[in-house]
Coordinates of C-alpha atoms and ligand atoms in Angstrom, one line a residue:
M25 CA -43.3 89.6 -66.2
A26 CA -41.3 89.8 -63.2
P27 CA -40.5 92.9 -61.1
I28 CA -37.6 94.8 -62.3
K29 CA -34.0 93.4 -61.5
P30 CA -32.1 96.1 -59.7
H31 CA -28.6 96.8 -60.9
W32 CA -27.8 98.3 -57.7
S33 CA -27.1 96.9 -54.2
Q34 CA -30.2 96.7 -52.1
P35 CA -31.5 98.2 -49.9
S36 CA -30.4 101.4 -51.3
H37 CA -32.2 103.7 -48.7
P38 CA -32.4 101.4 -45.7
D39 CA -33.2 104.1 -43.2
I40 CA -36.1 105.7 -45.0
Q41 CA -37.7 103.1 -47.2
D42 CA -39.0 99.5 -47.1
V43 CA -39.4 97.9 -50.5
I44 CA -42.2 95.3 -50.6
V45 CA -42.3 92.9 -53.6
N46 CA -45.3 91.0 -54.3
D47 CA -44.2 88.1 -56.3
A48 CA -47.7 86.8 -56.8
E49 CA -49.0 90.0 -58.4
F50 CA -45.7 91.1 -60.1
T51 CA -46.0 94.4 -58.2
T52 CA -43.5 96.1 -56.1
K53 CA -44.2 99.0 -53.8
S54 CA -42.5 100.9 -50.8
V55 CA -43.4 102.2 -47.5
S56 CA -41.9 105.0 -45.4
K57 CA -39.9 104.1 -42.3
I58 CA -40.0 107.8 -41.2
A59 CA -42.3 110.4 -40.0
L60 CA -42.0 113.8 -41.8
P61 CA -43.8 117.1 -41.4
P62 CA -45.6 118.7 -44.3
F63 CA -43.0 119.3 -47.1
G64 CA -40.0 117.8 -45.0
L65 CA -37.1 116.4 -46.9
F66 CA -37.5 112.7 -47.5
A67 CA -34.3 112.2 -49.9
K68 CA -31.9 114.1 -52.1
L69 CA -31.6 113.2 -55.6
E70 CA -27.8 113.0 -55.6
F71 CA -25.0 111.9 -58.2
P72 CA -24.4 109.1 -57.5
P73 CA -26.5 107.3 -57.5
C74 CA -28.4 109.1 -60.0
T75 CA -27.1 109.6 -63.5
V76 CA -28.3 111.7 -66.4
A77 CA -30.0 109.3 -68.8
A78 CA -29.4 109.6 -72.6
E79 CA -33.1 109.1 -73.1
P80 CA -36.3 108.7 -71.1
T81 CA -37.3 105.2 -70.3
Y82 CA -39.8 103.5 -67.8
A83 CA -37.0 104.0 -65.2
T84 CA -36.2 107.6 -65.5
V85 CA -37.5 110.6 -64.0
Q86 CA -37.8 114.0 -66.0
I87 CA -36.1 116.9 -64.3
G88 CA -36.3 119.4 -67.1
R89 CA -37.5 120.1 -70.8
D90 CA -34.9 117.6 -72.2
K91 CA -33.2 116.1 -69.1
H92 CA -34.0 112.8 -67.6
L93 CA -32.5 111.1 -64.5
D94 CA -31.8 107.4 -63.8
L95 CA -32.5 106.8 -60.1
N96 CA -30.3 103.6 -59.8
S97 CA -31.8 102.9 -56.5
D98 CA -34.9 101.7 -54.5
L99 CA -36.4 105.1 -55.2
L100 CA -37.4 103.6 -58.6
Y101 CA -40.1 101.7 -56.5
I102 CA -42.2 104.7 -55.6
N103 CA -45.4 104.2 -57.5
H104 CA -47.8 106.5 -59.0
S105 CA -50.8 107.9 -57.0
C106 CA -53.4 110.7 -57.6
E107 CA -53.2 111.4 -54.0
P108 CA -49.3 111.1 -53.4
S109 CA -47.5 111.0 -50.2
L110 CA -44.2 112.6 -51.9
I111 CA -43.4 115.3 -54.3
F112 CA -40.5 115.1 -56.6
D113 CA -39.1 118.6 -56.7
T114 CA -36.7 118.4 -59.6
A115 CA -35.6 122.1 -59.5
N116 CA -34.3 121.6 -56.1
M117 CA -33.3 117.9 -56.7
V118 CA -35.0 116.6 -53.6
I119 CA -37.9 114.2 -52.8
I120 CA -40.2 115.9 -50.1
A121 CA -43.4 115.0 -48.1
G122 CA -46.5 116.1 -49.5
P123 CA -48.7 118.5 -47.8
K124 CA -50.0 116.0 -45.3
G125 CA -46.7 114.9 -44.2
L126 CA -45.6 111.4 -43.9
Q127 CA -46.0 108.5 -41.3
P128 CA -44.1 105.2 -40.9
G129 CA -46.0 102.6 -42.9
D130 CA -47.5 105.1 -45.4
E131 CA -46.9 104.0 -49.0
L132 CA -44.5 106.1 -50.9
T133 CA -46.1 107.4 -54.0
F134 CA -45.9 110.6 -56.4
F135 CA -47.9 112.0 -59.1
Y136 CA -46.1 110.8 -62.2
P137 CA -47.3 113.5 -64.7
S138 CA -45.8 116.1 -62.1
T139 CA -42.4 115.3 -63.7
E140 CA -43.1 113.3 -67.1
W141 CA -44.2 115.5 -70.1
D142 CA -44.3 112.4 -72.3
M143 CA -45.1 108.8 -71.1
A144 CA -44.6 105.8 -73.6
Q145 CA -47.0 103.8 -71.5
P146 CA -50.1 105.6 -70.3
F147 CA -52.1 103.5 -67.8
D148 CA -55.4 103.5 -66.0
C149 CA -54.9 104.4 -62.5
F150 CA -56.5 102.3 -59.8
C151 CA -55.1 104.4 -56.7
G152 CA -58.8 104.5 -55.4
A153 CA -58.5 108.1 -54.2
P154 CA -61.7 110.0 -54.6
T155 CA -59.8 112.5 -56.8
C156 CA -58.4 109.7 -59.0
R157 CA -57.3 111.4 -62.5
G158 CA -58.2 108.1 -64.3
R159 CA -56.0 107.7 -67.4
I160 CA -52.6 108.7 -66.5
A161 CA -50.2 109.7 -69.2
G162 CA -47.4 112.3 -69.5
A163 CA -48.7 115.7 -68.6
R164 CA -48.8 116.5 -72.4
D165 CA -51.5 114.1 -72.9
M166 CA -53.6 115.2 -69.9
T167 CA -56.2 117.9 -69.6
R168 CA -56.0 120.9 -67.4
A169 CA -58.8 119.6 -65.4
Q170 CA -56.9 116.3 -64.6
L171 CA -53.8 118.3 -63.5
D172 CA -55.8 120.8 -61.5
G173 CA -54.8 121.1 -57.9
M174 CA -51.6 118.8 -58.4
W175 CA -48.2 120.0 -57.6
L176 CA -46.3 120.2 -60.9
N177 CA -42.7 120.9 -61.5
G178 CA -41.6 124.1 -63.6
H179 CA -40.8 122.4 -66.6
I180 CA -44.2 120.8 -66.8
R181 CA -46.0 124.2 -66.0
E182 CA -43.8 125.8 -68.7
L183 CA -44.7 123.0 -71.2
L184 CA -48.5 123.3 -70.3
E185 CA -48.3 127.0 -71.0
E186 CA -46.8 126.6 -74.3
R187 CA -49.3 123.8 -75.2
E188 CA -52.2 126.2 -74.3
Q189 CA -50.6 129.2 -76.2
A190 CA -50.2 127.2 -79.2
A191 CA -53.9 125.9 -78.9
A192 CA -55.0 129.7 -78.3
A193 CA -53.0 130.6 -81.4
A194 CA -54.7 128.0 -83.5
A195 CA -58.2 129.3 -82.3
A196 CA -57.4 132.7 -83.0
S197 CA -56.6 132.3 -86.6
P198 CA -59.4 129.5 -87.6
A199 CA -59.1 130.6 -91.3
E200 CA -55.5 129.6 -91.7
T201 CA -55.6 126.4 -89.5
T202 CA -59.4 125.3 -89.6
P203 CA -61.7 124.8 -92.7
A204 CA -65.0 126.2 -91.9
K205 CA -67.9 123.9 -91.0
Q206 CA -69.8 123.0 -94.1
N207 CA -73.2 121.2 -94.4
G208 CA -73.3 121.0 -90.6
G209 CA -70.4 118.7 -90.7
T210 CA -67.2 119.0 -88.7
T211 CA -63.9 118.7 -90.2
A212 CA -61.1 116.8 -88.6
A213 CA -59.1 120.0 -88.2
A214 CA -62.1 121.6 -86.6
T215 CA -62.2 118.6 -84.2
L216 CA -58.7 118.9 -83.3
T217 CA -58.9 122.6 -82.8
N218 CA -62.0 122.3 -80.5
G219 CA -60.1 120.1 -78.3
A220 CA -62.6 117.2 -78.6
G221 CA -60.5 114.1 -77.9
S222 CA -57.2 115.9 -78.9
P223 CA -54.4 115.5 -76.1
H224 CA -52.8 118.5 -77.4
T225 CA -55.6 121.0 -76.8
T226 CA -57.8 122.1 -73.9
K227 CA -61.2 123.6 -74.1
T228 CA -60.4 126.6 -71.9
A229 CA -57.2 127.3 -73.7
A230 CA -59.0 127.0 -77.3
A231 CA -62.1 129.2 -76.1
A232 CA -59.7 132.2 -75.5
P233 CA -57.9 133.8 -78.7
A234 CA -54.1 134.5 -78.3
D235 CA -54.7 138.3 -78.9
D236 CA -57.5 138.6 -76.2
Q237 CA -56.1 141.0 -73.8
T238 CA -58.1 139.8 -70.9
A239 CA -57.1 136.2 -71.6
R240 CA -53.3 137.2 -71.8
A241 CA -53.6 139.2 -68.5
L242 CA -55.1 136.3 -66.8
R243 CA -52.5 133.9 -68.1
E244 CA -50.0 136.4 -66.8
A245 CA -51.8 136.6 -63.4
L246 CA -51.9 132.7 -63.1
S247 CA -48.2 132.4 -63.9
H248 CA -47.4 135.0 -61.2
A249 CA -49.6 133.2 -58.8
E250 CA -48.1 129.9 -59.5
K251 CA -44.6 131.4 -58.8
A252 CA -45.8 132.8 -55.6
V253 CA -47.2 129.5 -54.4
E254 CA -44.0 127.8 -55.2
A255 CA -42.0 130.5 -53.3
A256 CA -44.3 130.0 -50.4
R257 CA -43.8 126.2 -50.5
L258 CA -40.1 126.3 -50.5
A259 CA -40.3 128.9 -47.6
L260 CA -42.7 126.4 -45.8
A261 CA -40.4 123.4 -46.5
S262 CA -37.2 125.1 -45.1
Y263 CA -39.3 126.6 -42.0
V264 CA -40.9 123.1 -41.2
A265 CA -37.3 121.6 -41.7
A266 CA -36.2 123.6 -39.1
V267 CA -38.6 123.2 -36.3
K268 CA -40.1 120.0 -34.5
P269 CA -42.1 117.8 -36.7
A270 CA -45.8 118.4 -36.4
T271 CA -48.4 115.7 -35.6
V272 CA -49.9 115.0 -38.9
A273 CA -52.7 112.5 -39.8
G274 CA -51.7 109.7 -42.2
A275 CA -53.0 110.1 -45.4
Q276 CA -55.8 107.7 -46.5
R277 CA -55.0 105.9 -49.7
R278 CA -55.3 102.4 -50.8
G279 CA -53.8 100.4 -53.6
P280 CA -51.6 102.9 -55.5
T281 CA -50.7 101.9 -59.1
S282 CA -47.4 100.1 -59.3
R283 CA -45.2 100.8 -62.2
E284 CA -45.2 97.1 -63.2
L285 CA -48.8 96.6 -62.9
S286 CA -49.3 99.9 -65.1
G287 CA -46.9 98.7 -67.6
E288 CA -44.9 101.7 -67.0
M289 CA -42.2 99.5 -65.9
G290 CA -43.4 96.3 -67.5
G291 CA -41.4 96.5 -70.7
D292 CA -37.9 96.2 -71.1
T293 CA -36.0 95.2 -68.0
S294 CA -32.6 94.8 -69.4
V295 CA -31.3 98.1 -68.1
Ligands
ZN315 ZN1 -55.4 107.6 -59.4

């Protein structure tokens, strides 16, 4: 398995990105050539080189519920990390620095489930961050606890909300969807609804019935809070872009997970 063969002319982003290929380990990573304040603009996702992909692949980034983008550039070599240096903001079609800003030499990483709902090849993350989420999959297959505190795009937040509403609805009508426990045993359906080992439910969502007024009010409050956070983040981003870069300590990370190493890019290389 060799690193993916680029079909674009390299380097595609020579002013901001250094791509480092490690032939011995079949890995590729990239590091920043620039300094940015928190949430400062790193790159725009423009057409070209980006194109809308017919279907998701290891080389696409999800930008909407049913929309995927082929990056067609070295931006593909931005690996996953659980403490990423970058944010792919698909609503605004930009890549921005994370909350710690960016320093030259920092590895360029982002949190894959922040864009991907479904990932064909989940992998075990070895990013080494104290907050490492462990098994990385599409957001669909991760728990709320694993996604907690991470910046997530709007389409991912929407889909998560729907997932939880469906789980809550299932929990609210156990007679219809879940056979009662008998003889102390647990049926397969009960296991699914309880969220034990099921990627499509969470314990917190399953615990609150859909018709529970308090749960609904809290869910609504959370949704409002998330929108407020996003609005503040955008305001901050445009503010910091307009003022002098602040001095920002470099993020401490080691060994982010490469797409090739994880298998996320290790399959078909014939694109
Ligand atoms: Zn990790």
